[in-house]
PDB file of C-alpha atoms in Angstrom:
ATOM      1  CA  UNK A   1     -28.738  11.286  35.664  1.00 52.00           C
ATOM      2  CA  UNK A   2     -29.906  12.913  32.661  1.00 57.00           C
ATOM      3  CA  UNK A   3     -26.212  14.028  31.932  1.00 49.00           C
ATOM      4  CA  UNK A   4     -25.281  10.583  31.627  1.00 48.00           C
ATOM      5  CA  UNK A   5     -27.691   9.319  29.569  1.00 50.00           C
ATOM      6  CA  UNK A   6     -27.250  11.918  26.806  1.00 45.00           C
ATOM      7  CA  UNK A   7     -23.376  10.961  27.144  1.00 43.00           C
ATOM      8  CA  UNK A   8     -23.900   7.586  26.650  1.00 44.00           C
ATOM      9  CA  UNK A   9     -26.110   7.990  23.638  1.00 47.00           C
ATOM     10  CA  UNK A  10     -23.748  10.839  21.969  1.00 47.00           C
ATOM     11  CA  UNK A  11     -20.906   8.114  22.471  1.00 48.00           C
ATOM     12  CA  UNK A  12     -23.158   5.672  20.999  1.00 48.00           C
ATOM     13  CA  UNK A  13     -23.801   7.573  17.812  1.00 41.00           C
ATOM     14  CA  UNK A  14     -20.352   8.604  17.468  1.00 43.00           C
ATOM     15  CA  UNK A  15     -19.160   6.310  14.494  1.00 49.00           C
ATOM     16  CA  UNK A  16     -16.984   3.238  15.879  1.00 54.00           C
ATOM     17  CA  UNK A  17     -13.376   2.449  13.785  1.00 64.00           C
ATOM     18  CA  UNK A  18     -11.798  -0.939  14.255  1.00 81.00           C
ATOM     19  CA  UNK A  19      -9.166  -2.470  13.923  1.00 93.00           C
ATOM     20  CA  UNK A  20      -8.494  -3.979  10.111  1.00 96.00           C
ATOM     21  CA  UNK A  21      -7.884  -7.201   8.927  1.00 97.00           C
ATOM     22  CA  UNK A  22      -6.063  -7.527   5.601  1.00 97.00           C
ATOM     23  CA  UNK A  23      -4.323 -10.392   3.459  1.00 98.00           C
ATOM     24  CA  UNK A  24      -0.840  -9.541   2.456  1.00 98.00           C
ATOM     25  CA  UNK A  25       0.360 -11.872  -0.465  1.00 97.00           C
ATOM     26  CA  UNK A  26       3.769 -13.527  -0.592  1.00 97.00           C
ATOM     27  CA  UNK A  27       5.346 -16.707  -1.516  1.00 95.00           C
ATOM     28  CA  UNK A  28       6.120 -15.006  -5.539  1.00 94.00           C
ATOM     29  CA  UNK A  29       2.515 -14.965  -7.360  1.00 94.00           C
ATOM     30  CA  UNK A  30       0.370 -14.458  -3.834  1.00 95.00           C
ATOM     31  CA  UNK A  31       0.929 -18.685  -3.253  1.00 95.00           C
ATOM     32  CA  UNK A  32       0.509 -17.756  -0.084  1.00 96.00           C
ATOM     33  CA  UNK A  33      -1.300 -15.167   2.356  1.00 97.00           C
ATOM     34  CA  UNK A  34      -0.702 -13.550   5.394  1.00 97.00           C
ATOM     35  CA  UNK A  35      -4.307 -12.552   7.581  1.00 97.00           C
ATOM     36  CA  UNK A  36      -2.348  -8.790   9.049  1.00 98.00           C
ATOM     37  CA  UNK A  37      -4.182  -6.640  11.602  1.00 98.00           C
ATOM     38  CA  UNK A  38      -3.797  -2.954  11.637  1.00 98.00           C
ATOM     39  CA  UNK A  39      -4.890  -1.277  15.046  1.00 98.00           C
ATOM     40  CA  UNK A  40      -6.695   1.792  15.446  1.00 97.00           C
ATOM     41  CA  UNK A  41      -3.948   3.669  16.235  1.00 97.00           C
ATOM     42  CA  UNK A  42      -1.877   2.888  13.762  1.00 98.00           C
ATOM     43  CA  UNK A  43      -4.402   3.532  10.980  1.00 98.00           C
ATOM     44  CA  UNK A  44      -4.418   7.067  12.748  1.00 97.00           C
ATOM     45  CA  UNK A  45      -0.711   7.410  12.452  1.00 98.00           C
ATOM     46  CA  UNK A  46      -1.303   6.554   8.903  1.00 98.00           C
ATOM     47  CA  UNK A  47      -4.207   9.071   8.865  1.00 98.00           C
ATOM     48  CA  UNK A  48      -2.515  11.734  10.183  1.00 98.00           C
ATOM     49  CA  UNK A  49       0.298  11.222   7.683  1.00 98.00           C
ATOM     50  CA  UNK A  50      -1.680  11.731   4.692  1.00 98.00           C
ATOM     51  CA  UNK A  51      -4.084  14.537   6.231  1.00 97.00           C
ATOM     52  CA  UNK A  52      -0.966  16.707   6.259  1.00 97.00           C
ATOM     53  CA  UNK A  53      -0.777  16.505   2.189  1.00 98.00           C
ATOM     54  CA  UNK A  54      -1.943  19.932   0.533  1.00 98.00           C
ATOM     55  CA  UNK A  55      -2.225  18.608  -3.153  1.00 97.00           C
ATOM     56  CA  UNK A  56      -1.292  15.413  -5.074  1.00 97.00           C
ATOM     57  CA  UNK A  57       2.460  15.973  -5.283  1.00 97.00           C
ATOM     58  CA  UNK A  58       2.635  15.705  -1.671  1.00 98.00           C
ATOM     59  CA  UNK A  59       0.619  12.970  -1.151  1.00 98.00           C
ATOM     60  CA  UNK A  60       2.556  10.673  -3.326  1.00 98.00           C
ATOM     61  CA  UNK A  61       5.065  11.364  -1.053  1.00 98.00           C
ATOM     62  CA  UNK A  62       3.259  10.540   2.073  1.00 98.00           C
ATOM     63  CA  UNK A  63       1.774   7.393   0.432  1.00 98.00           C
ATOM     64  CA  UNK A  64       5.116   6.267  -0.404  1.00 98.00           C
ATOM     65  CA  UNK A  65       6.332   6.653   3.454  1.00 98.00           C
ATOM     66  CA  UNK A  66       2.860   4.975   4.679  1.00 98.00           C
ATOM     67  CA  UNK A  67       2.699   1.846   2.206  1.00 98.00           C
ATOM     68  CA  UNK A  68       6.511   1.247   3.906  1.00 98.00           C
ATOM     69  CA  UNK A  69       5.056   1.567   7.417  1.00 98.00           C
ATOM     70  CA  UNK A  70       1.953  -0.690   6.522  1.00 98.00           C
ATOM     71  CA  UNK A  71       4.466  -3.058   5.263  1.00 98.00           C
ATOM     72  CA  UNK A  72       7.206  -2.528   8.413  1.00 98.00           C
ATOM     73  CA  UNK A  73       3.622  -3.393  10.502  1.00 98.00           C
ATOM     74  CA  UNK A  74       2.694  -6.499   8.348  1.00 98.00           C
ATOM     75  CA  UNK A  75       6.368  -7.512   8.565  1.00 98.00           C
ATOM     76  CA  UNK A  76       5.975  -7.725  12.740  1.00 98.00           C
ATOM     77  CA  UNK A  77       2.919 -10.165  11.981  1.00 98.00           C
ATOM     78  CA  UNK A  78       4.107 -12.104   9.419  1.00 97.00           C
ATOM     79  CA  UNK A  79       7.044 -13.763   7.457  1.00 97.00           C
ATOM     80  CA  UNK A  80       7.047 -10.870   4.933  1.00 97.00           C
ATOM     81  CA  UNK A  81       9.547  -8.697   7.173  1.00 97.00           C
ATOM     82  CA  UNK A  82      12.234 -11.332   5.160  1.00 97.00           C
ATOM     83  CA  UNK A  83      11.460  -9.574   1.590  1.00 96.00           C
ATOM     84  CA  UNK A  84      14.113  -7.863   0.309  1.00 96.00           C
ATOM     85  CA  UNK A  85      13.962  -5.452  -2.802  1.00 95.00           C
ATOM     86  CA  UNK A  86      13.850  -7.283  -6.531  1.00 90.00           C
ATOM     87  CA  UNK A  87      13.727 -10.956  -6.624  1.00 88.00           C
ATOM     88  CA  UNK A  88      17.359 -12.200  -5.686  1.00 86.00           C
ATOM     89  CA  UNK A  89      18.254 -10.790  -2.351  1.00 87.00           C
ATOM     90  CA  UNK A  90      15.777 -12.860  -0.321  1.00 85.00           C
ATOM     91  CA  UNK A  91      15.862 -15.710  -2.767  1.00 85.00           C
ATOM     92  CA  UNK A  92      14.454 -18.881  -0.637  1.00 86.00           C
ATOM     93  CA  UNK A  93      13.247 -17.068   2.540  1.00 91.00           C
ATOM     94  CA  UNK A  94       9.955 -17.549   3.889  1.00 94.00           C
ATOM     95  CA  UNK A  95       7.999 -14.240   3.182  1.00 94.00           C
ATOM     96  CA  UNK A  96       9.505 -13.562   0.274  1.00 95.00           C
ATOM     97  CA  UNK A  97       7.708 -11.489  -2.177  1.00 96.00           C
ATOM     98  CA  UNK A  98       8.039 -11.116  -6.202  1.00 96.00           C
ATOM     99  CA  UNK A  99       5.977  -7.871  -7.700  1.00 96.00           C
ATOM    100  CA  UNK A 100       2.681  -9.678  -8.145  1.00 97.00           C
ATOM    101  CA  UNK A 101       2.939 -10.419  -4.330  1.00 97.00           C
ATOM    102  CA  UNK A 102       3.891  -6.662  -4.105  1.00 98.00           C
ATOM    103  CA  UNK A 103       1.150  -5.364  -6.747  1.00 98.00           C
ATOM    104  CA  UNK A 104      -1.566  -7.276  -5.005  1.00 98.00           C
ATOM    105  CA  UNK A 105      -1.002  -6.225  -1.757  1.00 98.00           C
ATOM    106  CA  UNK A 106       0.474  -2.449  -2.054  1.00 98.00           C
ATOM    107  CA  UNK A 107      -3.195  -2.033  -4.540  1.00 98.00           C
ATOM    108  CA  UNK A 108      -4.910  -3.782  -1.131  1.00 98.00           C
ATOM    109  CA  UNK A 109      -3.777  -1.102   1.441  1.00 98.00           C
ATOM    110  CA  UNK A 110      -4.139   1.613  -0.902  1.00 98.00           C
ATOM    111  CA  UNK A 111      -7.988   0.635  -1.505  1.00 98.00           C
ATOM    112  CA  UNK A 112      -8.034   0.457   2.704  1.00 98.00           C
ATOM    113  CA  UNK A 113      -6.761   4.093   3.062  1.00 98.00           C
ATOM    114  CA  UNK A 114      -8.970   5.152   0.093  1.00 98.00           C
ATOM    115  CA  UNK A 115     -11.854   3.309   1.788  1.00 98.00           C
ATOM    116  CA  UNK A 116     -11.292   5.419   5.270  1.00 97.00           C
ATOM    117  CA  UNK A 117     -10.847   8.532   3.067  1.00 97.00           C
ATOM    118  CA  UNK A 118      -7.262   8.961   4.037  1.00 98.00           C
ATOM    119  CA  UNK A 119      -6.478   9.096   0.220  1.00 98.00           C
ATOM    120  CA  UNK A 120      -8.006  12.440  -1.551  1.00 97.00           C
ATOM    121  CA  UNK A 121      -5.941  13.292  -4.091  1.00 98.00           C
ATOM    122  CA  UNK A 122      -6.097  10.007  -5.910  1.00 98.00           C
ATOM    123  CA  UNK A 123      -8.163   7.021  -6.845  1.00 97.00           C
ATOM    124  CA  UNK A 124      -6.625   3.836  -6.913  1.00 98.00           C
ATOM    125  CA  UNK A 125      -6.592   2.025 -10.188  1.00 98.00           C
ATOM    126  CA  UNK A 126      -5.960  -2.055 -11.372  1.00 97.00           C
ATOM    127  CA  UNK A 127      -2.180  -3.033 -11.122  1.00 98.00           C
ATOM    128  CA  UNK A 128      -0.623  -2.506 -14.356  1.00 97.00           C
ATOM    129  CA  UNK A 129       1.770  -4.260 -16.228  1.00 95.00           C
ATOM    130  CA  UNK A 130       4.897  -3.223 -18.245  1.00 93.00           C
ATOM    131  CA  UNK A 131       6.017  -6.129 -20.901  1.00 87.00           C
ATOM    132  CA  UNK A 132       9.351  -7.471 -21.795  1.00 74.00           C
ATOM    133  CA  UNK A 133      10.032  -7.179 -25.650  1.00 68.00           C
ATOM    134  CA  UNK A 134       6.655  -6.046 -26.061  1.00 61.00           C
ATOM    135  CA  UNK A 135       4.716  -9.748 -25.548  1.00 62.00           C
ATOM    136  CA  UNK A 136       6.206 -10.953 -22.441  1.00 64.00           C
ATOM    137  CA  UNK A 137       4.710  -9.804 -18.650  1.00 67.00           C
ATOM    138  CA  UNK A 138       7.495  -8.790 -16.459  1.00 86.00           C
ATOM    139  CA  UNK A 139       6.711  -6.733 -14.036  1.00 93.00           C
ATOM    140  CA  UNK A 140       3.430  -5.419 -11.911  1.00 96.00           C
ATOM    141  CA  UNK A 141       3.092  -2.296 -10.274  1.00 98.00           C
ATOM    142  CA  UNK A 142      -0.052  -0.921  -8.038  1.00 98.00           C
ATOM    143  CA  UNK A 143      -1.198   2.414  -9.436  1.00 98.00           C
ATOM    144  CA  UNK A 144      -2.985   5.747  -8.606  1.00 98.00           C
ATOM    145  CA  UNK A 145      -4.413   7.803 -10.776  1.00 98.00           C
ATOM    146  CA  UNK A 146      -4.491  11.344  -9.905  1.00 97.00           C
ATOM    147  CA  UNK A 147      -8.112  13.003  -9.278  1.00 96.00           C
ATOM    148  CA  UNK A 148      -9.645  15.327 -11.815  1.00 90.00           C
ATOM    149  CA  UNK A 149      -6.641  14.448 -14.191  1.00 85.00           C
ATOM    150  CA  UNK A 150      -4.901  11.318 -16.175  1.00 88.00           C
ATOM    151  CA  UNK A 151      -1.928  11.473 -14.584  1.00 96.00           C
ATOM    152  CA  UNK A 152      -0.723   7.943 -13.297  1.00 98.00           C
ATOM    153  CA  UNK A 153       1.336   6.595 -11.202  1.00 98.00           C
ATOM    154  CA  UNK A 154       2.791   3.265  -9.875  1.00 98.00           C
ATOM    155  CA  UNK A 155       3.433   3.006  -6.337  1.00 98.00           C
ATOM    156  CA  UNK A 156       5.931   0.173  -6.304  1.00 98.00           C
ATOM    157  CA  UNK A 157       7.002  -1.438  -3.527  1.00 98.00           C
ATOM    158  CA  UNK A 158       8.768  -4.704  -5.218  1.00 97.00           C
ATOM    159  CA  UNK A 159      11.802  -2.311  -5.596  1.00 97.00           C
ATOM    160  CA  UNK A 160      12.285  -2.051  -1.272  1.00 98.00           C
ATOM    161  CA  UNK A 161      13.197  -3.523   1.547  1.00 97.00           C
ATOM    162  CA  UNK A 162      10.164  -4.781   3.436  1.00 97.00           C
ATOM    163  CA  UNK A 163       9.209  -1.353   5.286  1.00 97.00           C
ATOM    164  CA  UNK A 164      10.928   1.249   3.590  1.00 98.00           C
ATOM    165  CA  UNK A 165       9.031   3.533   1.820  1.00 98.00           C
ATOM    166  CA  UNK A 166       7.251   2.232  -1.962  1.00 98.00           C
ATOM    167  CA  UNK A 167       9.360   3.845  -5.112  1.00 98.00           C
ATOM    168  CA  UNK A 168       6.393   6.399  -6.745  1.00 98.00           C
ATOM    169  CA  UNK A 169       6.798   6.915 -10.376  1.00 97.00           C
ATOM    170  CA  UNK A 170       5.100   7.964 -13.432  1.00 98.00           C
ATOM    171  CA  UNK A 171       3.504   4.953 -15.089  1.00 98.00           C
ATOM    172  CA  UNK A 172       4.782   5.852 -18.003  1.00 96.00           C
ATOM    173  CA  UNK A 173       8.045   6.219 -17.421  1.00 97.00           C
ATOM    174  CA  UNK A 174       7.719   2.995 -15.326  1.00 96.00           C
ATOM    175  CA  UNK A 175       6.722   1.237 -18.602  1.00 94.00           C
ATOM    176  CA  UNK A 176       9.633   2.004 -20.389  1.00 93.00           C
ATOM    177  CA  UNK A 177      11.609   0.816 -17.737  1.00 92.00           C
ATOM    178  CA  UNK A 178      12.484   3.752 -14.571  1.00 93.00           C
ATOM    179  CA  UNK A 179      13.173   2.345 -11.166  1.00 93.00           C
ATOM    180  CA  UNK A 180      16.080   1.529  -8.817  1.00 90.00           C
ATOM    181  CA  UNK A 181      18.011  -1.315 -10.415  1.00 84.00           C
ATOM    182  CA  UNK A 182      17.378  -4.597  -8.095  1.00 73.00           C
TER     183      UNK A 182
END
């Protein structure tokens, strides 16, 4: 009797993880939004994922495979599995995403892994922005800033098919224009 007790209150002070609810953007400028669930156990896929990273190098890399899975799950809930890299290739699809969509919502999941502390070799920064001819917006990026340094980084999904792992660059070299021509 007393056995069962003390399990019962060890299992009720153990800390309880839910599911999470999240808002993907899409429709080009987040017109529209998408209420996603993760489960538990995929969160702990995701977890285990990034727990395997033994400094910031590699966790780019692992945050790059598990913003494509987060999206590949979103895409099973929602219209967004239509969105096809750049602008063009899904052009009048529902779900369609343009890199503000992408931006919003890749900066979204990385704030929910950074929140479970599945992210510790980076804090998650403000989308960024690099300009055409210097005045004009034309594209938005997520970005992570690595910790105890300035090194940044954009972890851009607009340049993917929905679920494939997000393109991880240098901001700067983002700025000046790097990435997979879409």
């Amino acid at each position: 009797m007393k056995l069962g007790w003390l399990l019962l209150l060890l299992g009720l002070s153990l800390p309880l993880m839910a599911d999470e609810r999240l808002s993907i953007c899409h429709g080009y400028g987040c017109l529209t939004e998408a209420d996603v669930v993760y489960s538990e156990g995929q969160l702990g896929e995701i977890r285990r994922l990034l727990g395997a990273a033994v400094d910031a190098e590699s966790e780019r890399k692992m945050l790059a495979e598990a913003i494509g899975r987060l999206y590949r799950w979103a895409g099973e809930q929602s219209d967004i599995r239509n969105d096809r890299a750049g602008n063009y290739a899904d052009e009048g699809v529902p779900g369609r995403m343009d890199c503000i969509d992408h931006s919003t919502s890749t900066t979204r999941l990385l704030e929910l892994l950074a929140a479970r502390g599945y992210v510790r070799w980076h804090r998650v920064e403000k989308p960024a922005v690099r300009y055409f001819a210097l005045v004009f917006p034309a594209h938005w990026s997520a970005v992570v800033t690595e910790n105890g340094g300035e090194d940044h980084f954009v972890v851009d999904s607009w340049f993917v098919n929905n679920g494939e792992p997000a393109v991880i660059l240098p901001l700067d070299a983002w700025k000046k224009g790097a990435g997979p021509d879409v």
